[in-house]
Amino acid sequence: MEQRIFERIGHRALRERIVTAETAVSWIHDGMTLGLSGFTRAGDAKAVPMALIEKAKQQPLKVDVYTGASLGSDIDKLMAEAGIIRKRLPFQADATMRRKINERELLFVDQHLSHTAELVRSDVLKPIDYAIVEAVSITEDGMIIPTTSVGNSSVFVNKARRVIIELNMAQPKALYGFHDIYEVGKQGERAPIPLTKVDERIGTIGIPVDIAKIAGIVITSQTDSPSTIVPPDQETAAIANHLIDFLRAEVAAGRLSERLAPIQAGIGSVANAVLYGLLDSEFYDLEVYSEVLQDAMFDLIDAGKVRFASGCSMTLSESKMEQVYTNLEAYQGKLVLRPQEISNHPEIIRRLGLISINTALEADIYGNVNSTHVRGTQMMNGIGGSGDFARHARLTIFVTKSSAKQGAISSIVPFVSHVDHTEHDVDVIITEYGYADLRGLAPVERAPLIIERCAHPDYRQPLRDYFNEALKRGGHTPHVLEKALSWHIRYEQYGTMREEQYELQR
Ligand code: COA
């Protein structure tokens, strides 16, 4: 075992710094700030956070936790249950943590995922005491080779007072060479980011670190948690078909070729299903410039549909993990993992002209989108990277099923109860009933299109009634202000947005 570990620690002096997770957490005290690796369940530091949760049982403490995005191995859940978090940012996706956030037992800062690095670099956020990052190996010159995600690890390592590395023996060594780490430098002093093509490499294969800052190396052997996405269903398959119809229309109009443009696809079951739709399409030689690479992406690469994929994490189901991680060589030259600041960078998103596909919880009749807050108040996961992409993409597409909770909720509402993506950023809305292309349309042109093409048939008449009443009130973006959120209030009080059921219950 020792030999296998030393093979992964190229820098000889660092071999002396191996410690247990318990020793590592003895350095962590109440009030500290931790920068953890991990992005949508991939590449997260596992052993040290777990040991910290154990330590807190004897010795209560609270820390601030910054990450790339959501963590796996139930770490967010267990940290929330143990009550060890004072503040968490920039994203999470765990049911227990979600509940604690909404009960305000811990503070949550819901941040654009490209912003965290800037705020850390410029010392706006509380300084990081310990960066705790998972690595597949450490090179002879002391560079940290990340595992299945890069997330914010690079900036955390750079800015933290000390660094703890979790060397994960269960992560495939063959991940070496898949990363491209680029440091943008300080705002006001930096040069343009020299990335002009999806498959370009602009940085180093690992995270350069001042080895004097490495406090310890903890050896672990726990695999990532598999993703929790559910397979495509009839509705998500229909959404995928409408997306393809829309893209075909763009090709027919001469605005795109059959190679399309680099694609970004968001997290979750809907986005994954939508990507599966591309498998049987005529589009070919596709490029992906995205954040999370989910199962569908690997099927598209395997099928020869996707030529190259750039992401910042690989979040896979159990069966896909087995298939991909034992066969990583097949993806050499077809895949790169970058810091989230680069995968989500506005400069690059605009330059490459992405087609960006993300999921909405709800959209309103004018095209504003809510991706984060149920009934305007209850945090779901966070905005993640959706805002980074929505504002800057060539084509910003939001997908959603037309209704939720067995039809009790309409995903198309008079007015969204929280705005993550304003009407100015949303080009196309797609549900299982069709797509509404909003580009170049005034608000009063958008509303009928969204209602007739995207709303669930049961909700179309009530939406028409709302819009017609609003038109009588006048204005550029007509509303009946006292009724604008009445659908959400009805759901809160009676468990349904349906008018007829509400009348019965009243
Ligand atoms: N009101 C209340 N609940 C709603 C809802 C609405 N309008 N629309 C959906 N939901 C519920 C669903 O019922 C489901 O609940 P369940 O988990 O209890 O079954 C849950 O939200 C997830 O919905 P689902 O349709 O399965 O979609 P998803 O798994 O694709 O997730 C988001 C959708 C919006 C939650 C998810 O994509 C997200 O967090 N997005 C924001 C971040 C982001 O876009 N990141 C990507 C950038 S790269």
Coordinates of C-alpha atoms and ligand atoms in Angstrom, one line a residue:
M1 CA 0.0 0.0 0.0
E2 CA 2.8 2.4 1.0
Q3 CA 4.4 1.9 -2.4
R4 CA 1.1 2.7 -4.2
I5 CA 0.7 5.8 -2.1
F6 CA 4.2 7.0 -2.8
E7 CA 3.6 6.5 -6.5
R8 CA 0.9 9.1 -6.3
I9 CA 3.1 11.6 -4.3
G10 CA 5.8 12.6 -6.7
H11 CA 7.2 15.3 -4.4
R12 CA 9.4 13.3 -2.0
A13 CA 9.3 15.8 0.9
L14 CA 5.5 15.7 0.9
R15 CA 5.5 12.0 1.7
E16 CA 6.4 13.0 5.2
R17 CA 3.2 15.0 5.6
I18 CA 0.8 12.1 5.6
V19 CA -1.6 12.4 8.6
T20 CA -4.9 10.9 9.7
A21 CA -8.2 12.7 9.1
E22 CA -8.4 13.0 12.9
T23 CA -5.1 14.8 13.1
A24 CA -6.1 17.1 10.3
V25 CA -9.4 18.1 12.0
S26 CA -7.5 18.8 15.3
W27 CA -6.2 21.9 13.4
I28 CA -9.8 23.1 12.6
H29 CA -11.4 25.3 15.2
D30 CA -14.7 27.1 15.9
G31 CA -15.1 30.2 13.6
M32 CA -12.8 29.1 10.9
T33 CA -13.6 29.1 7.2
L34 CA -13.0 26.1 5.0
G35 CA -12.8 25.9 1.2
L36 CA -13.7 22.4 0.2
S37 CA -13.3 20.7 -3.2
G38 CA -16.4 19.2 -4.7
F39 CA -18.9 20.1 -7.5
T40 CA -22.3 18.4 -7.9
R41 CA -21.2 15.3 -5.9
A42 CA -17.9 14.9 -7.8
G43 CA -14.4 15.2 -6.4
D44 CA -15.4 16.3 -3.0
A45 CA -13.1 16.1 0.1
K46 CA -14.7 13.3 2.1
A47 CA -12.6 12.1 5.0
V48 CA -11.8 15.4 6.7
P49 CA -15.3 16.8 6.6
M50 CA -16.6 13.4 8.0
A51 CA -14.0 13.5 10.8
L52 CA -15.0 17.1 11.5
I53 CA -18.6 16.0 11.9
E54 CA -17.4 13.4 14.4
K55 CA -15.3 15.9 16.3
A56 CA -18.2 18.3 16.6
K57 CA -20.1 15.6 18.5
Q58 CA -17.6 16.0 21.4
Q59 CA -16.7 19.6 20.9
P60 CA -19.4 21.7 19.2
L61 CA -18.1 24.2 16.6
K62 CA -19.3 26.2 13.7
V63 CA -17.5 26.9 10.5
D64 CA -18.2 28.7 7.2
V65 CA -18.0 26.3 4.3
Y66 CA -17.3 27.4 0.7
T67 CA -17.3 24.8 -2.1
G68 CA -17.5 24.5 -5.8
A69 CA -21.1 23.4 -5.7
S70 CA -23.1 20.6 -4.0
L71 CA -21.2 17.8 -2.2
G72 CA -21.7 14.1 -2.3
S73 CA -21.3 11.3 0.4
D74 CA -24.1 13.0 2.3
I75 CA -21.6 15.5 3.6
D76 CA -23.9 18.5 3.2
K77 CA -26.7 16.5 4.9
L78 CA -24.5 15.4 7.8
M79 CA -22.9 18.8 8.3
A80 CA -26.4 20.4 8.4
E81 CA -27.6 17.7 10.9
A82 CA -24.6 18.2 13.1
G83 CA -25.2 21.9 13.1
I84 CA -21.6 22.8 12.3
I85 CA -22.3 25.3 9.5
R86 CA -22.6 29.0 10.2
K87 CA -22.6 30.0 6.5
R88 CA -22.6 27.9 3.3
L89 CA -21.9 29.0 -0.3
P90 CA -22.3 29.0 -3.3
F91 CA -24.7 26.1 -4.0
Q92 CA -26.1 22.9 -2.4
A93 CA -28.6 20.3 -3.5
D94 CA -29.4 18.3 -0.3
A95 CA -32.9 17.9 1.1
T96 CA -31.8 18.2 4.8
M97 CA -29.5 21.2 4.2
R98 CA -32.3 22.7 2.1
R99 CA -34.7 22.4 5.1
K100 CA -32.2 23.9 7.5
I101 CA -31.6 26.8 5.1
N102 CA -35.3 27.4 4.9
E103 CA -35.7 27.2 8.6
R104 CA -32.8 29.6 8.8
E105 CA -30.7 27.4 11.0
L106 CA -27.8 28.2 8.7
L107 CA -27.0 31.0 6.4
F108 CA -26.8 30.3 2.7
V109 CA -25.4 32.6 0.0
D110 CA -26.8 31.7 -3.3
Q111 CA -24.2 32.8 -5.8
H112 CA -23.4 32.7 -9.5
L113 CA -20.9 29.9 -9.7
S114 CA -18.4 32.0 -11.6
H115 CA -18.5 34.7 -9.0
T116 CA -17.1 32.9 -5.9
A117 CA -13.6 32.8 -7.2
E118 CA -13.6 36.5 -7.8
L119 CA -14.9 37.2 -4.3
V120 CA -12.3 35.0 -2.7
R121 CA -9.5 36.3 -4.8
S122 CA -10.3 39.9 -4.0
D123 CA -10.7 39.3 -0.3
V124 CA -14.4 40.2 -0.2
L125 CA -15.3 37.0 1.4
K126 CA -14.0 36.0 4.8
P127 CA -10.5 34.5 4.3
I128 CA -10.1 30.8 4.0
D129 CA -8.2 29.1 6.8
Y130 CA -8.0 25.7 5.3
A131 CA -8.5 24.6 1.7
I132 CA -9.3 20.9 1.8
V133 CA -9.1 19.4 -1.7
E134 CA -9.3 15.9 -3.1
A135 CA -6.4 14.9 -5.4
V136 CA -5.7 11.9 -7.5
S137 CA -1.9 12.5 -7.2
I138 CA 0.7 15.2 -6.5
T139 CA 3.4 15.7 -9.1
E140 CA 7.2 15.8 -8.5
D141 CA 7.1 19.6 -8.6
G142 CA 4.3 19.6 -6.1
M143 CA 1.3 20.3 -8.3
I144 CA -2.1 19.0 -7.1
I145 CA -3.9 16.8 -9.7
P146 CA -7.6 17.1 -8.9
T147 CA -10.0 14.2 -9.3
T148 CA -13.4 14.3 -10.9
S149 CA -14.1 18.0 -10.5
V150 CA -12.0 21.1 -10.4
G151 CA -14.7 23.5 -9.0
N152 CA -13.1 26.3 -7.0
S153 CA -10.1 24.2 -5.7
S154 CA -7.5 26.3 -7.5
V155 CA -8.5 29.6 -6.0
F156 CA -9.1 28.0 -2.6
V157 CA -5.6 26.5 -2.6
N158 CA -4.1 29.8 -3.8
K159 CA -5.8 32.0 -1.2
A160 CA -6.1 29.7 1.9
R161 CA -3.7 30.0 4.8
R162 CA -3.0 26.3 4.8
V163 CA -4.0 23.4 2.6
I164 CA -5.0 19.8 3.4
I165 CA -4.9 17.3 0.6
E166 CA -7.1 14.2 0.5
L167 CA -5.3 11.8 -1.7
N168 CA -8.0 9.5 -2.9
M169 CA -6.7 6.0 -3.9
A170 CA -10.1 5.0 -5.2
Q171 CA -10.1 7.7 -7.9
P172 CA -8.5 6.5 -11.1
K173 CA -4.9 7.6 -11.6
A174 CA -5.7 7.9 -15.3
L175 CA -7.5 11.2 -14.5
Y176 CA -4.0 12.7 -14.7
G177 CA -4.0 14.8 -17.8
F178 CA -7.7 15.6 -18.0
H179 CA -7.5 19.0 -16.2
D180 CA -6.6 22.4 -17.5
I181 CA -6.0 24.9 -14.7
Y182 CA -5.8 28.5 -15.6
E183 CA -5.5 31.4 -13.2
V184 CA -7.1 34.6 -14.4
G185 CA -5.2 37.0 -12.2
K186 CA -6.5 40.1 -10.4
Q187 CA -9.3 42.2 -11.8
G188 CA -8.0 45.3 -13.5
E189 CA -4.6 43.7 -14.2
R190 CA -5.6 40.6 -16.1
A191 CA -5.2 39.8 -19.8
P192 CA -8.0 38.4 -22.0
I193 CA -8.5 34.7 -21.3
P194 CA -6.8 33.0 -24.3
L195 CA -9.5 30.4 -24.9
T196 CA -11.0 30.6 -28.3
K197 CA -12.0 27.0 -28.9
V198 CA -13.7 24.4 -26.8
D199 CA -10.8 22.0 -27.0
E200 CA -8.0 24.4 -26.3
R201 CA -5.7 24.0 -23.3
I202 CA -4.6 27.2 -21.7
G203 CA -3.2 26.2 -18.3
T204 CA -1.4 23.6 -16.3
I205 CA -2.4 20.0 -15.8
G206 CA -2.7 20.5 -12.0
I207 CA -3.0 23.2 -9.3
P208 CA 0.3 24.8 -8.6
V209 CA 0.8 25.2 -4.8
D210 CA 3.4 26.6 -2.5
I211 CA 4.3 23.4 -0.8
A212 CA 5.1 25.2 2.5
K213 CA 1.3 25.7 2.8
I214 CA 0.5 22.0 2.7
A215 CA -0.3 21.1 6.3
G216 CA -1.0 17.5 5.7
I217 CA -2.1 14.8 3.3
V218 CA -4.9 12.4 4.3
I219 CA -5.1 9.1 2.4
T220 CA -8.7 8.1 1.5
S221 CA -10.3 5.5 -0.7
Q222 CA -14.0 6.4 -1.0
T223 CA -15.6 6.8 -4.4
D224 CA -17.8 9.7 -5.4
S225 CA -21.5 9.4 -4.7
P226 CA -23.4 8.5 -7.8
S227 CA -25.8 11.0 -9.3
T228 CA -29.4 10.9 -8.4
I229 CA -31.0 11.8 -11.7
V230 CA -33.9 9.8 -12.9
P231 CA -34.1 8.4 -16.5
P232 CA -36.0 10.3 -19.2
D233 CA -39.8 10.0 -19.1
Q234 CA -42.5 10.8 -21.7
E235 CA -42.6 14.5 -20.8
T236 CA -38.8 15.0 -20.8
A237 CA -38.6 13.1 -24.1
A238 CA -41.2 15.5 -25.5
I239 CA -39.2 18.5 -24.3
A240 CA -36.2 17.0 -26.0
N241 CA -38.1 16.7 -29.3
H242 CA -39.3 20.3 -29.1
L243 CA -35.7 21.4 -28.5
I244 CA -34.6 19.5 -31.6
D245 CA -37.4 21.0 -33.6
F246 CA -36.3 24.5 -32.5
L247 CA -32.7 23.8 -33.4
R248 CA -33.8 22.4 -36.8
A249 CA -35.6 25.7 -37.4
E250 CA -32.4 27.6 -36.6
V251 CA -30.5 25.4 -39.1
A252 CA -33.2 25.9 -41.7
A253 CA -33.0 29.7 -41.2
G254 CA -29.2 29.6 -41.7
R255 CA -28.3 30.7 -38.2
L256 CA -26.7 27.4 -37.2
S257 CA -25.1 24.5 -39.0
E258 CA -25.8 20.9 -38.2
R259 CA -22.8 21.1 -36.0
L260 CA -24.8 23.6 -34.0
A261 CA -22.7 25.7 -31.5
P262 CA -21.0 24.6 -28.3
I263 CA -23.7 23.3 -26.0
Q264 CA -24.1 23.9 -22.2
A265 CA -26.7 21.8 -20.4
G266 CA -27.7 22.3 -16.8
I267 CA -28.0 19.9 -13.9
G268 CA -30.9 17.6 -13.1
S269 CA -33.1 15.0 -14.7
V270 CA -34.7 17.3 -17.2
A271 CA -31.4 18.6 -18.6
N272 CA -30.0 15.1 -18.8
A273 CA -33.0 13.8 -20.6
V274 CA -32.9 16.7 -23.1
L275 CA -29.3 15.8 -24.0
Y276 CA -30.4 12.2 -24.6
G277 CA -32.7 13.6 -27.3
L278 CA -29.6 14.7 -29.3
L279 CA -28.5 11.0 -29.6
D280 CA -31.0 10.2 -32.3
S281 CA -30.9 13.6 -34.0
E282 CA -29.2 14.5 -37.3
F283 CA -26.8 16.9 -35.5
Y284 CA -23.2 15.7 -35.5
D285 CA -19.6 16.7 -34.6
L286 CA -21.0 18.5 -31.6
E287 CA -19.0 20.4 -29.0
V288 CA -19.9 20.9 -25.4
Y289 CA -18.7 23.8 -23.2
S290 CA -20.6 23.1 -20.0
E291 CA -20.3 22.9 -16.2
V292 CA -21.4 19.4 -15.1
L293 CA -20.9 16.5 -17.5
Q294 CA -23.7 14.0 -16.7
D295 CA -24.4 10.5 -18.1
A296 CA -25.9 11.6 -21.3
M297 CA -22.7 13.4 -22.3
F298 CA -20.7 10.2 -22.2
D299 CA -23.3 8.4 -24.3
L300 CA -23.1 11.2 -26.8
I301 CA -19.3 11.0 -26.9
D302 CA -19.5 7.2 -27.2
A303 CA -21.9 7.5 -30.0
G304 CA -19.6 9.8 -31.8
K305 CA -22.1 12.7 -31.7
V306 CA -20.0 14.8 -29.4
R307 CA -16.5 15.5 -30.6
F308 CA -15.2 17.3 -27.5
A309 CA -16.6 18.2 -24.1
S310 CA -15.2 20.8 -21.7
G311 CA -16.7 20.8 -18.2
C312 CA -15.7 21.4 -14.6
S313 CA -17.0 18.1 -13.1
M314 CA -18.2 14.6 -14.1
T315 CA -21.3 13.6 -12.1
L316 CA -22.3 10.1 -13.1
S317 CA -24.7 7.3 -12.1
E318 CA -23.2 4.2 -10.6
S319 CA -23.2 2.2 -13.8
K320 CA -21.8 5.0 -15.8
M321 CA -19.0 5.6 -13.3
E322 CA -18.0 2.0 -13.6
Q323 CA -18.0 2.2 -17.4
V324 CA -16.2 5.5 -17.7
Y325 CA -13.6 5.3 -14.9
T326 CA -12.4 1.9 -16.0
N327 CA -12.1 3.1 -19.6
L328 CA -10.8 6.7 -19.2
E329 CA -8.2 6.3 -22.0
A330 CA -11.1 6.2 -24.5
Y331 CA -11.9 9.8 -23.5
Q332 CA -8.3 11.2 -23.7
G333 CA -8.4 14.1 -26.2
K334 CA -12.2 14.3 -26.0
L335 CA -12.6 15.8 -22.5
V336 CA -11.2 18.5 -20.3
L337 CA -12.0 19.6 -16.8
R338 CA -11.5 23.3 -15.9
P339 CA -12.0 25.5 -12.9
Q340 CA -15.7 26.6 -12.6
E341 CA -14.5 30.2 -13.1
I342 CA -13.4 29.3 -16.6
S343 CA -16.2 26.8 -17.5
N344 CA -18.7 29.5 -16.5
H345 CA -16.8 32.6 -17.6
P346 CA -18.9 35.3 -19.3
E347 CA -16.1 36.3 -21.6
I348 CA -15.8 32.8 -23.0
I349 CA -19.5 32.0 -23.0
R350 CA -20.1 35.1 -25.2
R351 CA -17.0 34.5 -27.4
L352 CA -17.8 30.8 -28.1
G353 CA -21.5 31.7 -28.6
L354 CA -23.0 28.9 -26.5
I355 CA -26.4 27.3 -26.8
S356 CA -27.3 27.2 -23.1
I357 CA -30.0 24.9 -21.8
N358 CA -31.1 25.1 -18.2
T359 CA -34.1 24.1 -16.1
A360 CA -36.7 26.5 -14.7
L361 CA -38.9 25.8 -11.7
E362 CA -41.4 28.3 -13.2
A363 CA -41.6 30.9 -15.9
D364 CA -44.1 33.7 -16.3
I365 CA -46.1 34.9 -19.3
Y366 CA -43.4 37.5 -20.1
G367 CA -40.5 35.1 -19.9
N368 CA -39.0 35.8 -16.5
V369 CA -37.6 32.6 -15.0
N370 CA -37.4 31.3 -11.4
S371 CA -34.9 28.5 -11.0
T372 CA -34.4 28.6 -7.2
H373 CA -37.3 29.6 -5.0
V374 CA -40.5 27.5 -4.5
R375 CA -43.3 29.9 -3.8
G376 CA -40.8 32.8 -3.8
T377 CA -39.5 31.9 -0.4
Q378 CA -38.3 28.3 -0.1
M379 CA -34.8 27.7 -1.5
M380 CA -34.5 24.7 -3.7
N381 CA -30.8 24.3 -4.7
G382 CA -29.5 27.7 -5.9
I383 CA -28.9 29.5 -9.1
G384 CA -25.7 27.5 -9.8
G385 CA -24.2 28.4 -13.1
S386 CA -27.5 29.0 -14.9
G387 CA -27.2 32.8 -14.5
D388 CA -23.6 32.8 -15.8
F389 CA -24.8 31.1 -19.0
A390 CA -28.2 32.7 -19.4
R391 CA -26.9 36.3 -19.5
H392 CA -24.1 35.6 -22.0
A393 CA -25.0 32.7 -24.2
R394 CA -25.9 33.0 -27.9
L395 CA -29.1 31.2 -27.2
T396 CA -30.6 30.9 -23.8
I397 CA -33.1 28.2 -23.5
F398 CA -35.1 27.2 -20.4
V399 CA -36.9 23.9 -20.2
T400 CA -39.5 22.8 -17.6
K401 CA -42.4 20.4 -17.4
S402 CA -45.6 22.5 -17.8
S403 CA -46.8 21.4 -14.4
A404 CA -45.5 20.0 -11.1
K405 CA -47.0 18.0 -8.2
Q406 CA -49.5 16.0 -10.3
G407 CA -50.7 19.1 -12.0
A408 CA -51.4 21.1 -8.8
I409 CA -48.8 23.6 -9.8
S410 CA -48.6 25.3 -13.2
S411 CA -45.0 26.0 -14.2
I412 CA -46.2 28.9 -16.4
V413 CA -47.7 31.5 -14.1
P414 CA -48.8 35.1 -14.4
F415 CA -45.8 36.4 -12.5
V416 CA -42.9 34.4 -11.2
S417 CA -42.6 34.4 -7.4
H418 CA -38.8 35.0 -7.6
V419 CA -36.7 36.1 -10.5
D420 CA -33.4 34.5 -11.3
H421 CA -33.3 35.1 -15.1
T422 CA -35.1 38.2 -16.2
E423 CA -37.1 38.4 -19.4
H424 CA -34.1 40.2 -21.0
D425 CA -32.0 37.0 -20.7
V426 CA -34.5 34.4 -21.8
D427 CA -34.6 33.5 -25.5
V428 CA -36.7 30.3 -25.6
I429 CA -38.9 28.5 -23.2
I430 CA -39.7 24.8 -23.8
T431 CA -42.2 22.5 -22.1
E432 CA -43.6 19.1 -23.2
Y433 CA -46.2 21.0 -25.2
G434 CA -43.9 23.1 -27.4
Y435 CA -41.5 25.9 -27.6
A436 CA -41.9 29.7 -27.5
D437 CA -39.1 31.6 -29.3
L438 CA -39.2 35.0 -27.5
R439 CA -36.3 36.7 -29.4
G440 CA -37.2 40.1 -30.7
L441 CA -40.7 40.1 -29.2
A442 CA -42.3 42.8 -27.1
P443 CA -43.9 41.7 -23.8
V444 CA -47.5 41.7 -25.3
E445 CA -46.3 39.5 -28.1
R446 CA -44.5 37.1 -25.8
A447 CA -47.4 36.3 -23.4
P448 CA -49.8 34.7 -25.9
L449 CA -47.0 32.7 -27.4
I450 CA -45.9 31.3 -24.0
I451 CA -49.5 30.6 -23.0
E452 CA -50.5 28.8 -26.2
R453 CA -47.3 27.0 -26.8
C454 CA -45.9 26.1 -23.4
A455 CA -48.6 26.2 -20.7
H456 CA -50.5 23.0 -19.6
P457 CA -53.8 22.9 -21.5
D458 CA -55.7 23.0 -18.1
Y459 CA -54.0 26.3 -17.2
R460 CA -54.3 28.0 -20.6
Q461 CA -57.7 29.6 -20.1
P462 CA -56.9 31.0 -16.7
L463 CA -53.7 32.5 -18.1
R464 CA -55.6 34.0 -21.1
D465 CA -58.1 35.5 -18.6
Y466 CA -55.3 37.0 -16.6
F467 CA -53.6 38.4 -19.6
N468 CA -56.8 39.9 -21.1
E469 CA -57.7 41.5 -17.7
A470 CA -54.1 42.9 -17.5
L471 CA -54.3 44.3 -21.0
K472 CA -57.3 46.4 -19.9
R473 CA -55.2 47.9 -17.2
G474 CA -52.6 49.1 -19.7
G475 CA -48.9 49.4 -19.6
H476 CA -45.9 48.1 -21.5
T477 CA -45.9 44.9 -19.5
P478 CA -49.5 44.6 -18.3
H479 CA -50.3 43.1 -15.0
V480 CA -53.2 42.9 -12.5
L481 CA -50.9 43.5 -9.6
E482 CA -53.3 42.3 -6.9
K483 CA -53.7 39.0 -8.7
A484 CA -50.1 38.6 -10.0
L485 CA -49.1 36.2 -7.2
S486 CA -52.6 34.9 -6.5
W487 CA -51.8 31.5 -8.0
H488 CA -49.0 30.9 -5.5
I489 CA -51.1 32.1 -2.6
R490 CA -53.9 29.7 -3.7
Y491 CA -51.3 26.9 -3.8
E492 CA -50.0 27.8 -0.3
Q493 CA -53.5 27.9 1.1
Y494 CA -55.3 25.2 -0.7
G495 CA -52.5 23.0 -2.2
T496 CA -53.5 23.7 -5.8
M497 CA -53.2 26.5 -8.3
R498 CA -56.4 25.1 -10.1
E499 CA -59.2 27.6 -9.8
E500 CA -62.0 25.1 -9.8
Q501 CA -60.5 22.9 -7.0
Y502 CA -59.9 26.0 -5.0
E503 CA -63.5 27.2 -5.4
L504 CA -64.7 23.7 -4.2
Q505 CA -62.4 23.9 -1.1
R506 CA -63.3 27.5 -0.3
Ligands
COA1 N1 -43.0 24.7 -7.8 C1 -42.7 23.8 -6.9 N2 -42.0 22.7 -7.1 C2 -41.6 22.5 -8.3 C3 -41.9 23.3 -9.4 C4 -42.6 24.5 -9.1 N3 -43.0 25.3 -10.1 N4 -41.4 22.8 -10.5 C5 -40.7 21.6 -10.1 N5 -40.9 21.5 -8.8 C6 -40.3 20.3 -8.0 C7 -40.6 19.0 -8.6 O1 -41.9 18.5 -8.3 C8 -39.5 18.1 -8.0 O2 -39.9 17.9 -6.7 P1 -39.5 16.4 -6.0 O3 -38.0 16.5 -5.9 O4 -40.2 16.5 -4.7 O5 -40.0 15.4 -6.9 C9 -38.3 19.1 -8.0 O6 -38.9 20.4 -8.1 C10 -37.3 18.9 -9.1 O7 -38.0 19.1 -10.3 P2 -37.7 18.2 -11.6 O8 -38.8 18.5 -12.6 O9 -37.5 16.8 -11.3 O10 -36.5 18.9 -12.2 P3 -34.9 18.7 -12.1 O11 -34.4 17.5 -11.3 O12 -34.4 18.8 -13.5 O13 -34.5 20.0 -11.3 C11 -34.2 22.4 -10.8 C12 -35.0 21.3 -11.6 C13 -34.7 23.8 -11.4 C14 -34.6 22.3 -9.4 C15 -32.7 22.2 -11.1 O14 -32.4 22.2 -12.4 C16 -31.9 23.4 -10.4 O15 -31.6 23.4 -9.2 N6 -31.6 24.4 -11.2 C17 -30.9 25.6 -10.8 C18 -29.4 25.5 -10.9 C19 -29.0 25.3 -12.4 O16 -29.7 25.5 -13.3 N7 -27.8 24.8 -12.6 C20 -27.3 24.5 -13.9 C21 -26.3 25.4 -14.4 S1 -25.1 24.6 -15.3

